[in-house]
Each structure stands twice: as structure tokens, then as C-alpha cells.
mmCIF file with all atom_site columns, C-alpha atoms in Angstrom:
data_model
loop_
_atom_site.group_PDB
_atom_site.id
_atom_site.type_symbol
_atom_site.label_atom_id
_atom_site.label_alt_id
_atom_site.label_comp_id
_atom_site.label_asym_id
_atom_site.label_entity_id
_atom_site.label_seq_id
_atom_site.pdbx_PDB_ins_code
_atom_site.Cartn_x
_atom_site.Cartn_y
_atom_site.Cartn_z
_atom_site.occupancy
_atom_site.B_iso_or_equiv
_atom_site.pdbx_formal_charge
_atom_site.auth_seq_id
_atom_site.auth_comp_id
_atom_site.auth_asym_id
_atom_site.auth_atom_id
_atom_site.pdbx_PDB_model_num
ATOM 1   C CA . ASP A 1 1   ? 155.523 217.126 110.916 1.00 0.00 ? 10  ASP A CA 1
ATOM 2   C CA . ILE A 1 2   ? 154.230 220.673 110.490 1.00 0.00 ? 11  ILE A CA 1
ATOM 3   C CA . GLN A 1 3   ? 151.262 221.372 112.742 1.00 0.00 ? 12  GLN A CA 1
ATOM 4   C CA . MET A 1 4   ? 148.569 223.766 111.584 1.00 0.00 ? 13  MET A CA 1
ATOM 5   C CA . THR A 1 5   ? 146.466 225.546 114.209 1.00 0.00 ? 14  THR A CA 1
ATOM 6   C CA . GLN A 1 6   ? 143.343 227.459 113.261 1.00 0.00 ? 15  GLN A CA 1
ATOM 7   C CA . SER A 1 7   ? 141.586 230.042 115.386 1.00 0.00 ? 16  SER A CA 1
ATOM 8   C CA . PRO A 1 8   ? 138.953 230.533 116.447 1.00 0.00 ? 17  PRO A CA 1
ATOM 9   C CA . SER A 1 9   ? 137.417 227.050 116.331 1.00 0.00 ? 18  SER A CA 1
ATOM 10  C CA . SER A 1 10  ? 134.070 228.687 115.652 1.00 0.00 ? 19  SER A CA 1
ATOM 11  C CA . VAL A 1 11  ? 132.738 232.177 115.053 1.00 0.00 ? 20  VAL A CA 1
ATOM 12  C CA . SER A 1 12  ? 129.203 233.542 115.045 1.00 0.00 ? 21  SER A CA 1
ATOM 13  C CA . ALA A 1 13  ? 128.611 236.363 112.603 1.00 0.00 ? 22  ALA A CA 1
ATOM 14  C CA . SER A 1 14  ? 125.837 238.139 110.758 1.00 0.00 ? 23  SER A CA 1
ATOM 15  C CA . VAL A 1 15  ? 125.283 238.650 107.045 1.00 0.00 ? 24  VAL A CA 1
ATOM 16  C CA . GLY A 1 16  ? 127.371 241.627 105.976 1.00 0.00 ? 25  GLY A CA 1
ATOM 17  C CA . ASP A 1 17  ? 129.975 241.229 108.710 1.00 0.00 ? 26  ASP A CA 1
ATOM 18  C CA . ARG A 1 18  ? 133.694 241.186 108.021 1.00 0.00 ? 27  ARG A CA 1
ATOM 19  C CA . VAL A 1 19  ? 135.183 237.917 109.265 1.00 0.00 ? 28  VAL A CA 1
ATOM 20  C CA . THR A 1 20  ? 138.850 237.065 109.727 1.00 0.00 ? 29  THR A CA 1
ATOM 21  C CA . LEU A 1 21  ? 140.076 233.512 110.264 1.00 0.00 ? 30  LEU A CA 1
ATOM 22  C CA . THR A 1 22  ? 143.617 232.657 111.319 1.00 0.00 ? 31  THR A CA 1
ATOM 23  C CA . CYS A 1 23  ? 145.934 229.745 110.608 1.00 0.00 ? 32  CYS A CA 1
ATOM 24  C CA . ARG A 1 24  ? 149.334 229.323 112.255 1.00 0.00 ? 33  ARG A CA 1
ATOM 25  C CA . ALA A 1 25  ? 152.048 226.873 111.180 1.00 0.00 ? 34  ALA A CA 1
ATOM 26  C CA . SER A 1 26  ? 154.434 225.282 113.682 1.00 0.00 ? 35  SER A CA 1
ATOM 27  C CA . GLU A 1 27  ? 157.322 226.216 111.412 1.00 0.00 ? 36  GLU A CA 1
ATOM 28  C CA . GLY A 1 28  ? 157.798 228.433 108.389 1.00 0.00 ? 37  GLY A CA 1
ATOM 29  C CA . ILE A 1 29  ? 156.043 227.321 105.225 1.00 0.00 ? 38  ILE A CA 1
ATOM 30  C CA . SER A 1 30  ? 156.723 230.387 103.048 1.00 0.00 ? 39  SER A CA 1
ATOM 31  C CA . ASN A 1 31  ? 153.459 230.796 101.107 1.00 0.00 ? 40  ASN A CA 1
ATOM 32  C CA . TRP A 1 32  ? 152.639 227.102 100.626 1.00 0.00 ? 41  TRP A CA 1
ATOM 33  C CA . LEU A 1 33  ? 149.193 227.514 102.118 1.00 0.00 ? 42  LEU A CA 1
ATOM 34  C CA . ALA A 1 34  ? 145.697 226.950 100.786 1.00 0.00 ? 43  ALA A CA 1
ATOM 35  C CA . TRP A 1 35  ? 142.243 227.699 102.200 1.00 0.00 ? 44  TRP A CA 1
ATOM 36  C CA . TYR A 1 36  ? 139.165 225.531 101.689 1.00 0.00 ? 45  TYR A CA 1
ATOM 37  C CA . GLN A 1 37  ? 135.439 225.875 102.339 1.00 0.00 ? 46  GLN A CA 1
ATOM 38  C CA . GLN A 1 38  ? 133.394 222.810 103.179 1.00 0.00 ? 47  GLN A CA 1
ATOM 39  C CA . LYS A 1 39  ? 129.630 222.536 103.503 1.00 0.00 ? 48  LYS A CA 1
ATOM 40  C CA . PRO A 1 40  ? 127.860 219.536 105.072 1.00 0.00 ? 49  PRO A CA 1
ATOM 41  C CA . GLY A 1 41  ? 127.969 216.433 102.905 1.00 0.00 ? 50  GLY A CA 1
ATOM 42  C CA . LYS A 1 42  ? 130.076 218.114 100.248 1.00 0.00 ? 51  LYS A CA 1
ATOM 43  C CA . ALA A 1 43  ? 133.693 217.933 99.156  1.00 0.00 ? 52  ALA A CA 1
ATOM 44  C CA . PRO A 1 44  ? 135.986 220.782 100.183 1.00 0.00 ? 53  PRO A CA 1
ATOM 45  C CA . LYS A 1 45  ? 136.205 223.655 97.731  1.00 0.00 ? 54  LYS A CA 1
ATOM 46  C CA . LEU A 1 46  ? 139.480 225.489 97.092  1.00 0.00 ? 55  LEU A CA 1
ATOM 47  C CA . LEU A 1 47  ? 139.265 229.241 97.736  1.00 0.00 ? 56  LEU A CA 1
ATOM 48  C CA . ILE A 1 48  ? 142.856 230.488 98.009  1.00 0.00 ? 57  ILE A CA 1
ATOM 49  C CA . TYR A 1 49  ? 146.227 229.002 97.013  1.00 0.00 ? 58  TYR A CA 1
ATOM 50  C CA . THR A 1 50  ? 149.795 230.168 97.659  1.00 0.00 ? 59  THR A CA 1
ATOM 51  C CA . ALA A 1 51  ? 148.404 232.077 100.651 1.00 0.00 ? 60  ALA A CA 1
ATOM 52  C CA . SER A 1 52  ? 146.889 234.957 98.709  1.00 0.00 ? 61  SER A CA 1
ATOM 53  C CA . SER A 1 53  ? 145.945 233.842 95.183  1.00 0.00 ? 62  SER A CA 1
ATOM 54  C CA . LEU A 1 54  ? 142.202 233.708 94.608  1.00 0.00 ? 63  LEU A CA 1
ATOM 55  C CA . LYS A 1 55  ? 141.059 230.681 92.649  1.00 0.00 ? 64  LYS A CA 1
ATOM 56  C CA . SER A 1 56  ? 139.232 231.579 89.457  1.00 0.00 ? 65  SER A CA 1
ATOM 57  C CA . GLY A 1 57  ? 135.497 231.808 90.017  1.00 0.00 ? 66  GLY A CA 1
ATOM 58  C CA . VAL A 1 58  ? 135.725 232.412 93.778  1.00 0.00 ? 67  VAL A CA 1
ATOM 59  C CA . PRO A 1 59  ? 134.016 235.664 94.855  1.00 0.00 ? 68  PRO A CA 1
ATOM 60  C CA . SER A 1 60  ? 136.331 238.592 95.483  1.00 0.00 ? 69  SER A CA 1
ATOM 61  C CA . ARG A 1 61  ? 134.997 239.032 99.033  1.00 0.00 ? 70  ARG A CA 1
ATOM 62  C CA . PHE A 1 62  ? 137.398 236.220 99.936  1.00 0.00 ? 71  PHE A CA 1
ATOM 63  C CA . SER A 1 63  ? 141.031 237.175 100.404 1.00 0.00 ? 72  SER A CA 1
ATOM 64  C CA . GLY A 1 64  ? 144.101 235.580 101.935 1.00 0.00 ? 73  GLY A CA 1
ATOM 65  C CA . SER A 1 65  ? 147.302 236.977 103.356 1.00 0.00 ? 74  SER A CA 1
ATOM 66  C CA . GLY A 1 66  ? 150.396 235.970 105.258 1.00 0.00 ? 75  GLY A CA 1
ATOM 67  C CA . SER A 1 67  ? 153.705 234.244 104.831 1.00 0.00 ? 76  SER A CA 1
ATOM 68  C CA . GLY A 1 68  ? 155.994 232.168 106.999 1.00 0.00 ? 77  GLY A CA 1
ATOM 69  C CA . THR A 1 69  ? 153.945 230.983 109.968 1.00 0.00 ? 78  THR A CA 1
ATOM 70  C CA . ASP A 1 70  ? 150.912 233.292 110.211 1.00 0.00 ? 79  ASP A CA 1
ATOM 71  C CA . PHE A 1 71  ? 148.075 233.419 107.706 1.00 0.00 ? 80  PHE A CA 1
ATOM 72  C CA . THR A 1 72  ? 144.595 234.904 107.508 1.00 0.00 ? 81  THR A CA 1
ATOM 73  C CA . LEU A 1 73  ? 141.482 234.343 105.434 1.00 0.00 ? 82  LEU A CA 1
ATOM 74  C CA . THR A 1 74  ? 139.157 237.339 105.322 1.00 0.00 ? 83  THR A CA 1
ATOM 75  C CA . ILE A 1 75  ? 135.573 237.437 104.151 1.00 0.00 ? 84  ILE A CA 1
ATOM 76  C CA . SER A 1 76  ? 134.871 241.116 103.591 1.00 0.00 ? 85  SER A CA 1
ATOM 77  C CA . SER A 1 77  ? 131.072 240.945 103.693 1.00 0.00 ? 86  SER A CA 1
ATOM 78  C CA . LEU A 1 78  ? 129.626 237.635 104.851 1.00 0.00 ? 87  LEU A CA 1
ATOM 79  C CA . GLN A 1 79  ? 126.903 236.205 102.624 1.00 0.00 ? 88  GLN A CA 1
ATOM 80  C CA . PRO A 1 80  ? 124.327 233.519 103.528 1.00 0.00 ? 89  PRO A CA 1
ATOM 81  C CA . GLU A 1 81  ? 126.128 230.951 101.362 1.00 0.00 ? 90  GLU A CA 1
ATOM 82  C CA . ASP A 1 82  ? 129.393 231.490 103.285 1.00 0.00 ? 91  ASP A CA 1
ATOM 83  C CA . PHE A 1 83  ? 128.241 229.706 106.441 1.00 0.00 ? 92  PHE A CA 1
ATOM 84  C CA . ALA A 1 84  ? 130.480 226.643 106.395 1.00 0.00 ? 93  ALA A CA 1
ATOM 85  C CA . ILE A 1 85  ? 133.666 225.156 107.841 1.00 0.00 ? 94  ILE A CA 1
ATOM 86  C CA . TYR A 1 86  ? 136.965 226.579 106.624 1.00 0.00 ? 95  TYR A CA 1
ATOM 87  C CA . TYR A 1 87  ? 140.244 224.640 106.605 1.00 0.00 ? 96  TYR A CA 1
ATOM 88  C CA . CYS A 1 88  ? 143.819 225.631 105.903 1.00 0.00 ? 97  CYS A CA 1
ATOM 89  C CA . LEU A 1 89  ? 146.327 223.233 104.330 1.00 0.00 ? 98  LEU A CA 1
ATOM 90  C CA . GLN A 1 90  ? 150.108 223.436 104.312 1.00 0.00 ? 99  GLN A CA 1
ATOM 91  C CA . ALA A 1 91  ? 151.668 221.971 101.174 1.00 0.00 ? 100 ALA A CA 1
ATOM 92  C CA . LYS A 1 92  ? 155.320 222.818 101.770 1.00 0.00 ? 101 LYS A CA 1
ATOM 93  C CA . SER A 1 93  ? 156.465 219.418 102.971 1.00 0.00 ? 102 SER A CA 1
ATOM 94  C CA . PHE A 1 94  ? 155.050 215.936 103.482 1.00 0.00 ? 103 PHE A CA 1
ATOM 95  C CA . PRO A 1 95  ? 152.952 214.985 105.272 1.00 0.00 ? 104 PRO A CA 1
ATOM 96  C CA . TRP A 1 96  ? 150.570 217.666 104.009 1.00 0.00 ? 105 TRP A CA 1
ATOM 97  C CA . THR A 1 97  ? 148.615 218.812 107.073 1.00 0.00 ? 106 THR A CA 1
ATOM 98  C CA . PHE A 1 98  ? 145.279 220.520 107.556 1.00 0.00 ? 107 PHE A CA 1
ATOM 99  C CA . GLY A 1 99  ? 144.184 222.790 110.342 1.00 0.00 ? 108 GLY A CA 1
ATOM 100 C CA . GLN A 1 100 ? 141.353 221.529 112.521 1.00 0.00 ? 109 GLN A CA 1
ATOM 101 C CA . GLY A 1 101 ? 138.867 223.886 110.890 1.00 0.00 ? 110 GLY A CA 1
ATOM 102 C CA . THR A 1 102 ? 136.899 226.998 111.805 1.00 0.00 ? 111 THR A CA 1
ATOM 103 C CA . LYS A 1 103 ? 133.113 226.839 111.705 1.00 0.00 ? 112 LYS A CA 1
ATOM 104 C CA . VAL A 1 104 ? 131.425 230.057 110.613 1.00 0.00 ? 113 VAL A CA 1
ATOM 105 C CA . GLU A 1 105 ? 127.925 230.109 112.077 1.00 0.00 ? 114 GLU A CA 1
ATOM 106 C CA . ILE A 1 106 ? 124.931 232.401 111.783 1.00 0.00 ? 115 ILE A CA 1
ATOM 107 C CA . LYS A 1 107 ? 124.541 234.815 114.680 1.00 0.00 ? 116 LYS A CA 1
ATOM 108 C CA . GLU B 2 1   ? 133.904 219.358 82.716  1.00 0.00 ? 13  GLU B CA 1
ATOM 109 C CA . VAL B 2 2   ? 136.792 218.614 85.025  1.00 0.00 ? 14  VAL B CA 1
ATOM 110 C CA . GLN B 2 3   ? 135.671 215.776 87.260  1.00 0.00 ? 15  GLN B CA 1
ATOM 111 C CA . LEU B 2 4   ? 136.864 213.136 89.698  1.00 0.00 ? 16  LEU B CA 1
ATOM 112 C CA . VAL B 2 5   ? 134.581 210.249 90.660  1.00 0.00 ? 17  VAL B CA 1
ATOM 113 C CA . GLU B 2 6   ? 135.488 207.809 93.421  1.00 0.00 ? 18  GLU B CA 1
ATOM 114 C CA . SER B 2 7   ? 134.137 204.292 93.839  1.00 0.00 ? 19  SER B CA 1
ATOM 115 C CA . GLY B 2 8   ? 134.863 201.120 95.756  1.00 0.00 ? 20  GLY B CA 1
ATOM 116 C CA . GLY B 2 9   ? 133.851 202.097 99.261  1.00 0.00 ? 21  GLY B CA 1
ATOM 117 C CA . GLY B 2 10  ? 131.701 199.940 101.486 1.00 0.00 ? 22  GLY B CA 1
ATOM 118 C CA . LEU B 2 11  ? 131.436 197.997 104.728 1.00 0.00 ? 23  LEU B CA 1
ATOM 119 C CA . VAL B 2 12  ? 134.390 195.823 105.668 1.00 0.00 ? 24  VAL B CA 1
ATOM 120 C CA . GLN B 2 13  ? 135.365 193.949 108.821 1.00 0.00 ? 25  GLN B CA 1
ATOM 121 C CA . PRO B 2 14  ? 138.430 194.919 110.835 1.00 0.00 ? 26  PRO B CA 1
ATOM 122 C CA . GLY B 2 15  ? 141.499 193.384 109.253 1.00 0.00 ? 27  GLY B CA 1
ATOM 123 C CA . GLY B 2 16  ? 139.905 193.356 105.828 1.00 0.00 ? 28  GLY B CA 1
ATOM 124 C CA . SER B 2 17  ? 140.816 195.051 102.560 1.00 0.00 ? 29  SER B CA 1
ATOM 125 C CA . LEU B 2 18  ? 139.253 197.430 100.066 1.00 0.00 ? 30  LEU B CA 1
ATOM 126 C CA . ARG B 2 19  ? 140.429 198.941 96.783  1.00 0.00 ? 31  ARG B CA 1
ATOM 127 C CA . LEU B 2 20  ? 139.235 202.450 95.991  1.00 0.00 ? 32  LEU B CA 1
ATOM 128 C CA . SER B 2 21  ? 139.212 203.861 92.476  1.00 0.00 ? 33  SER B CA 1
ATOM 129 C CA . CYS B 2 22  ? 139.076 207.435 91.195  1.00 0.00 ? 34  CYS B CA 1
ATOM 130 C CA . ALA B 2 23  ? 138.120 208.103 87.588  1.00 0.00 ? 35  ALA B CA 1
ATOM 131 C CA . ALA B 2 24  ? 139.336 211.384 86.137  1.00 0.00 ? 36  ALA B CA 1
ATOM 132 C CA . SER B 2 25  ? 137.852 213.254 83.202  1.00 0.00 ? 37  SER B CA 1
ATOM 133 C CA . GLY B 2 26  ? 137.994 216.678 81.573  1.00 0.00 ? 38  GLY B CA 1
ATOM 134 C CA . PHE B 2 27  ? 141.743 217.215 82.032  1.00 0.00 ? 39  PHE B CA 1
ATOM 135 C CA . THR B 2 28  ? 145.088 215.635 81.098  1.00 0.00 ? 40  THR B CA 1
ATOM 136 C CA . PHE B 2 29  ? 145.322 213.196 83.991  1.00 0.00 ? 41  PHE B CA 1
ATOM 137 C CA . ARG B 2 30  ? 148.876 212.055 83.242  1.00 0.00 ? 42  ARG B CA 1
ATOM 138 C CA . SER B 2 31  ? 150.151 215.618 83.781  1.00 0.00 ? 43  SER B CA 1
ATOM 139 C CA . TYR B 2 32  ? 148.924 215.979 87.352  1.00 0.00 ? 44  TYR B CA 1
ATOM 140 C CA . GLU B 2 33  ? 150.038 214.832 90.769  1.00 0.00 ? 45  GLU B CA 1
ATOM 141 C CA . MET B 2 34  ? 147.196 213.273 92.763  1.00 0.00 ? 46  MET B CA 1
ATOM 142 C CA . ASN B 2 35  ? 146.290 212.759 96.410  1.00 0.00 ? 47  ASN B CA 1
ATOM 143 C CA . TRP B 2 36  ? 143.887 210.912 98.678  1.00 0.00 ? 48  TRP B CA 1
ATOM 144 C CA . VAL B 2 37  ? 142.311 212.744 101.620 1.00 0.00 ? 49  VAL B CA 1
ATOM 145 C CA . ARG B 2 38  ? 139.900 211.258 104.155 1.00 0.00 ? 50  ARG B CA 1
ATOM 146 C CA . GLN B 2 39  ? 137.434 212.557 106.682 1.00 0.00 ? 51  GLN B CA 1
ATOM 147 C CA . ALA B 2 40  ? 136.163 210.560 109.643 1.00 0.00 ? 52  ALA B CA 1
ATOM 148 C CA . PRO B 2 41  ? 132.493 211.153 110.549 1.00 0.00 ? 53  PRO B CA 1
ATOM 149 C CA . GLY B 2 42  ? 132.141 214.540 112.206 1.00 0.00 ? 54  GLY B CA 1
ATOM 150 C CA . LYS B 2 43  ? 135.893 215.183 112.076 1.00 0.00 ? 55  LYS B CA 1
ATOM 151 C CA . GLY B 2 44  ? 138.323 217.268 110.045 1.00 0.00 ? 56  GLY B CA 1
ATOM 152 C CA . LEU B 2 45  ? 140.296 216.541 106.910 1.00 0.00 ? 57  LEU B CA 1
ATOM 153 C CA . GLU B 2 46  ? 143.286 214.183 106.961 1.00 0.00 ? 58  GLU B CA 1
ATOM 154 C CA . TRP B 2 47  ? 145.724 213.842 104.078 1.00 0.00 ? 59  TRP B CA 1
ATOM 155 C CA . VAL B 2 48  ? 146.401 210.171 103.295 1.00 0.00 ? 60  VAL B CA 1
ATOM 156 C CA . SER B 2 49  ? 148.622 209.762 100.248 1.00 0.00 ? 61  SER B CA 1
ATOM 157 C CA . TYR B 2 50  ? 150.342 211.436 97.293  1.00 0.00 ? 62  TYR B CA 1
ATOM 158 C CA . ILE B 2 51  ? 151.501 210.126 93.935  1.00 0.00 ? 63  ILE B CA 1
ATOM 159 C CA . SER B 2 52  ? 153.460 212.006 91.304  1.00 0.00 ? 64  SER B CA 1
ATOM 160 C CA . SER B 2 53  ? 152.272 212.325 87.714  1.00 0.00 ? 65  SER B CA 1
ATOM 161 C CA . SER B 2 54  ? 154.414 209.413 86.564  1.00 0.00 ? 66  SER B CA 1
ATOM 162 C CA . GLY B 2 55  ? 153.836 207.342 89.687  1.00 0.00 ? 67  GLY B CA 1
ATOM 163 C CA . GLY B 2 56  ? 157.543 207.400 90.459  1.00 0.00 ? 68  GLY B CA 1
ATOM 164 C CA . SER B 2 57  ? 157.227 209.342 93.709  1.00 0.00 ? 69  SER B CA 1
ATOM 165 C CA . ILE B 2 58  ? 154.833 208.363 96.481  1.00 0.00 ? 70  ILE B CA 1
ATOM 166 C CA . ASN B 2 59  ? 154.195 209.556 100.038 1.00 0.00 ? 71  ASN B CA 1
ATOM 167 C CA . TYR B 2 60  ? 151.915 208.355 102.828 1.00 0.00 ? 72  TYR B CA 1
ATOM 168 C CA . ALA B 2 61  ? 150.654 209.584 106.164 1.00 0.00 ? 73  ALA B CA 1
ATOM 169 C CA . ASP B 2 62  ? 152.242 207.694 109.038 1.00 0.00 ? 74  ASP B CA 1
ATOM 170 C CA . SER B 2 63  ? 148.782 206.451 110.036 1.00 0.00 ? 75  SER B CA 1
ATOM 171 C CA . VAL B 2 64  ? 148.488 204.374 106.832 1.00 0.00 ? 76  VAL B CA 1
ATOM 172 C CA . LYS B 2 65  ? 152.105 203.655 105.914 1.00 0.00 ? 77  LYS B CA 1
ATOM 173 C CA . GLY B 2 66  ? 152.675 199.940 105.345 1.00 0.00 ? 78  GLY B CA 1
ATOM 174 C CA . ARG B 2 67  ? 148.938 199.239 105.022 1.00 0.00 ? 79  ARG B CA 1
ATOM 175 C CA . PHE B 2 68  ? 147.793 201.418 102.101 1.00 0.00 ? 80  PHE B CA 1
ATOM 176 C CA . THR B 2 69  ? 149.213 201.468 98.572  1.00 0.00 ? 81  THR B CA 1
ATOM 177 C CA . VAL B 2 70  ? 148.518 204.220 96.055  1.00 0.00 ? 82  VAL B CA 1
ATOM 178 C CA . SER B 2 71  ? 148.872 203.655 92.322  1.00 0.00 ? 83  SER B CA 1
ATOM 179 C CA . ARG B 2 72  ? 147.682 205.088 89.043  1.00 0.00 ? 84  ARG B CA 1
ATOM 180 C CA . ASP B 2 73  ? 146.999 204.035 85.459  1.00 0.00 ? 85  ASP B CA 1
ATOM 181 C CA . ASN B 2 74  ? 147.544 207.045 83.233  1.00 0.00 ? 86  ASN B CA 1
ATOM 182 C CA . ALA B 2 75  ? 146.311 205.155 80.174  1.00 0.00 ? 87  ALA B CA 1
ATOM 183 C CA . LYS B 2 76  ? 142.956 204.694 81.897  1.00 0.00 ? 88  LYS B CA 1
ATOM 184 C CA . ASN B 2 77  ? 142.857 208.080 83.664  1.00 0.00 ? 89  ASN B CA 1
ATOM 185 C CA . SER B 2 78  ? 142.506 206.303 86.979  1.00 0.00 ? 90  SER B CA 1
ATOM 186 C CA . LEU B 2 79  ? 143.877 206.550 90.508  1.00 0.00 ? 91  LEU B CA 1
ATOM 187 C CA . PHE B 2 80  ? 143.714 203.748 93.057  1.00 0.00 ? 92  PHE B CA 1
ATOM 188 C CA . LEU B 2 81  ? 144.108 203.189 96.783  1.00 0.00 ? 93  LEU B CA 1
ATOM 189 C CA . GLN B 2 82  ? 144.601 199.642 98.011  1.00 0.00 ? 94  GLN B CA 1
ATOM 190 C CA . MET B 2 83  ? 143.737 199.516 101.700 1.00 0.00 ? 95  MET B CA 1
ATOM 191 C CA . ASP B 2 84  ? 144.791 196.468 103.729 1.00 0.00 ? 96  ASP B CA 1
ATOM 192 C CA . SER B 2 85  ? 144.665 195.611 107.433 1.00 0.00 ? 97  SER B CA 1
ATOM 193 C CA . LEU B 2 86  ? 141.817 198.050 107.910 1.00 0.00 ? 98  LEU B CA 1
ATOM 194 C CA . GLY B 2 87  ? 140.912 199.222 111.401 1.00 0.00 ? 99  GLY B CA 1
ATOM 195 C CA . VAL B 2 88  ? 137.902 201.077 112.787 1.00 0.00 ? 100 VAL B CA 1
ATOM 196 C CA . GLU B 2 89  ? 140.028 204.241 112.735 1.00 0.00 ? 101 GLU B CA 1
ATOM 197 C CA . ASP B 2 90  ? 140.056 204.062 108.931 1.00 0.00 ? 102 ASP B CA 1
ATOM 198 C CA . THR B 2 91  ? 136.309 204.686 108.753 1.00 0.00 ? 103 THR B CA 1
ATOM 199 C CA . GLY B 2 92  ? 135.391 207.799 106.818 1.00 0.00 ? 104 GLY B CA 1
ATOM 200 C CA . VAL B 2 93  ? 134.814 209.416 103.464 1.00 0.00 ? 105 VAL B CA 1
ATOM 201 C CA . TYR B 2 94  ? 137.763 209.094 101.090 1.00 0.00 ? 106 TYR B CA 1
ATOM 202 C CA . HIS B 2 95  ? 138.287 211.802 98.477  1.00 0.00 ? 107 HIS B CA 1
ATOM 203 C CA . CYS B 2 96  ? 140.707 211.832 95.593  1.00 0.00 ? 108 CYS B CA 1
ATOM 204 C CA . ALA B 2 97  ? 142.063 215.293 94.803  1.00 0.00 ? 109 ALA B CA 1
ATOM 205 C CA . ARG B 2 98  ? 144.106 216.809 91.998  1.00 0.00 ? 110 ARG B CA 1
ATOM 206 C CA . GLN B 2 99  ? 147.198 218.813 92.944  1.00 0.00 ? 111 GLN B CA 1
ATOM 207 C CA . GLY B 2 100 ? 147.503 222.107 91.138  1.00 0.00 ? 112 GLY B CA 1
ATOM 208 C CA . LEU B 2 101 ? 149.163 225.485 91.479  1.00 0.00 ? 113 LEU B CA 1
ATOM 209 C CA . GLY B 2 102 ? 151.121 225.976 94.680  1.00 0.00 ? 114 GLY B CA 1
ATOM 210 C CA . ASN B 2 103 ? 150.555 222.291 95.493  1.00 0.00 ? 115 ASN B CA 1
ATOM 211 C CA . ALA B 2 104 ? 146.962 223.171 96.387  1.00 0.00 ? 116 ALA B CA 1
ATOM 212 C CA . LEU B 2 105 ? 144.411 220.394 95.981  1.00 0.00 ? 117 LEU B CA 1
ATOM 213 C CA . ASP B 2 106 ? 142.253 222.166 93.435  1.00 0.00 ? 118 ASP B CA 1
ATOM 214 C CA . ILE B 2 107 ? 139.755 219.562 92.229  1.00 0.00 ? 119 ILE B CA 1
ATOM 215 C CA . TRP B 2 108 ? 138.074 217.042 94.568  1.00 0.00 ? 120 TRP B CA 1
ATOM 216 C CA . GLY B 2 109 ? 135.817 214.089 94.020  1.00 0.00 ? 121 GLY B CA 1
ATOM 217 C CA . GLN B 2 110 ? 132.603 213.764 95.986  1.00 0.00 ? 122 GLN B CA 1
ATOM 218 C CA . GLY B 2 111 ? 134.091 210.942 98.024  1.00 0.00 ? 123 GLY B CA 1
ATOM 219 C CA . THR B 2 112 ? 133.370 207.297 98.760  1.00 0.00 ? 124 THR B CA 1
ATOM 220 C CA . MET B 2 113 ? 132.411 206.047 102.217 1.00 0.00 ? 125 MET B CA 1
ATOM 221 C CA . VAL B 2 114 ? 134.471 203.357 103.914 1.00 0.00 ? 126 VAL B CA 1
ATOM 222 C CA . THR B 2 115 ? 133.051 201.765 107.052 1.00 0.00 ? 127 THR B CA 1
ATOM 223 C CA . VAL B 2 116 ? 135.198 199.377 109.066 1.00 0.00 ? 128 VAL B CA 1
ATOM 224 C CA . SER B 2 117 ? 133.044 197.530 111.562 1.00 0.00 ? 129 SER B CA 1
ATOM 225 C CA . SER B 2 118 ? 132.335 194.052 112.827 1.00 0.00 ? 130 SER B CA 1
#
């Protein structure tokens, strides 16, 4: 199975900050990576697919990059509604696997 | 509006069974691959199962293989998860999710809670 490791596990940041989250795959997954945002009590929301494609309707302050084993999600200017948990998902081969999540907290 | 709505969750004793349903609307259900994903209380996301658009290809997480069965009825725009031999480790919110571009799970239901407890 492909293991997905996210770092950091949590980050404290202020509104307006630039935040970068990392996801590392245990083996190469090309660009078969998606990023999700989840708020308490809600279903995950897709932000980025194929590592760098922004889903329609998602604010442009979110961007994704990477290929192979190392990926990043960047929030260029953190907004109050962005405080949440972020997960990566590899969808190259079964079983699909999620990272353990990164919690973005208010500083 | 594109929507997925799960139902069928509840409280069940260890060793028991439950059948979850997911009703799809607002898109051509028969054209999409579908998945189940669960989340234990306070924990992260865990992929559970996949089914192809026709139902001819199916995959499961090792943790549920042999106990859970995924199926679909394209005529009724519905996805199902039959869960047998349930254990306390199966407790959590179960989401159905549509698979879209790049295999990303692009549309999620709000989830249905399954509690396995004596």
C-alpha cells in the first residue's frame, strides 16, 4: 500500500499569512493526488485534483504543486474561513490512501 | 443540484449487520465510479470501497474485505454498502463520494453515522 505522510500535523497562523502544507507519498504517484478541506461536522470538500488543478469555484488563493512523491498545498493569504483540517489523497492505485491530516489553527 | 444523500446508519451490536444507501441526484449516476469513505470519531479519513460505473469492478480496503459488500442500482441512482460482522472498529461516519477527474472524489454526501456497541 502507498503511505501518505502529511506535515506538519498542525500549524498556527494568522489571517493574511501564507501557509504551505506538505504531503509525501511512500512511492511515486505521478500527479494522482487530491487535496481536501474539512470543517467540523462537515463532509470533506475537494480543493485540488491531479496535484495542481483547482476545482471550479475554489478560491484562487489555494494552489497545489508537486509530482512523484512530494506535494504541497499553499494558501497564499489565509482567510478566517480557511481554518480547518486539510487532507491529501493518493488515487494512483488501490487502496486509495489519505494522509493523516494537517490542522490549520488560528494563532 | 448535484447531491449525494446517505441513509441507513444506526446503532448495532458487535457481530451485527447494516445496509447503507446513497441516493444520487443532479448528475448521470450510471456514468460515474463511486466510493465509500469513513471517519472514526475524532480520527482521519479512511477509504473503504470502490465500484466502477457498471459495477463490474470492485475494490475494498483490507480492513473490510470479506465483511463489506458494495453494489449499485443505476436504474435507481443508488449506491449501497452491506456491512456484516461489524466490530467496534467500524464505528464512524460513512460517506459516499463520486469519483471525478484525476480519480479525485469530487462530490461527497453528508454522511451517515454507524455505531457498533453492546
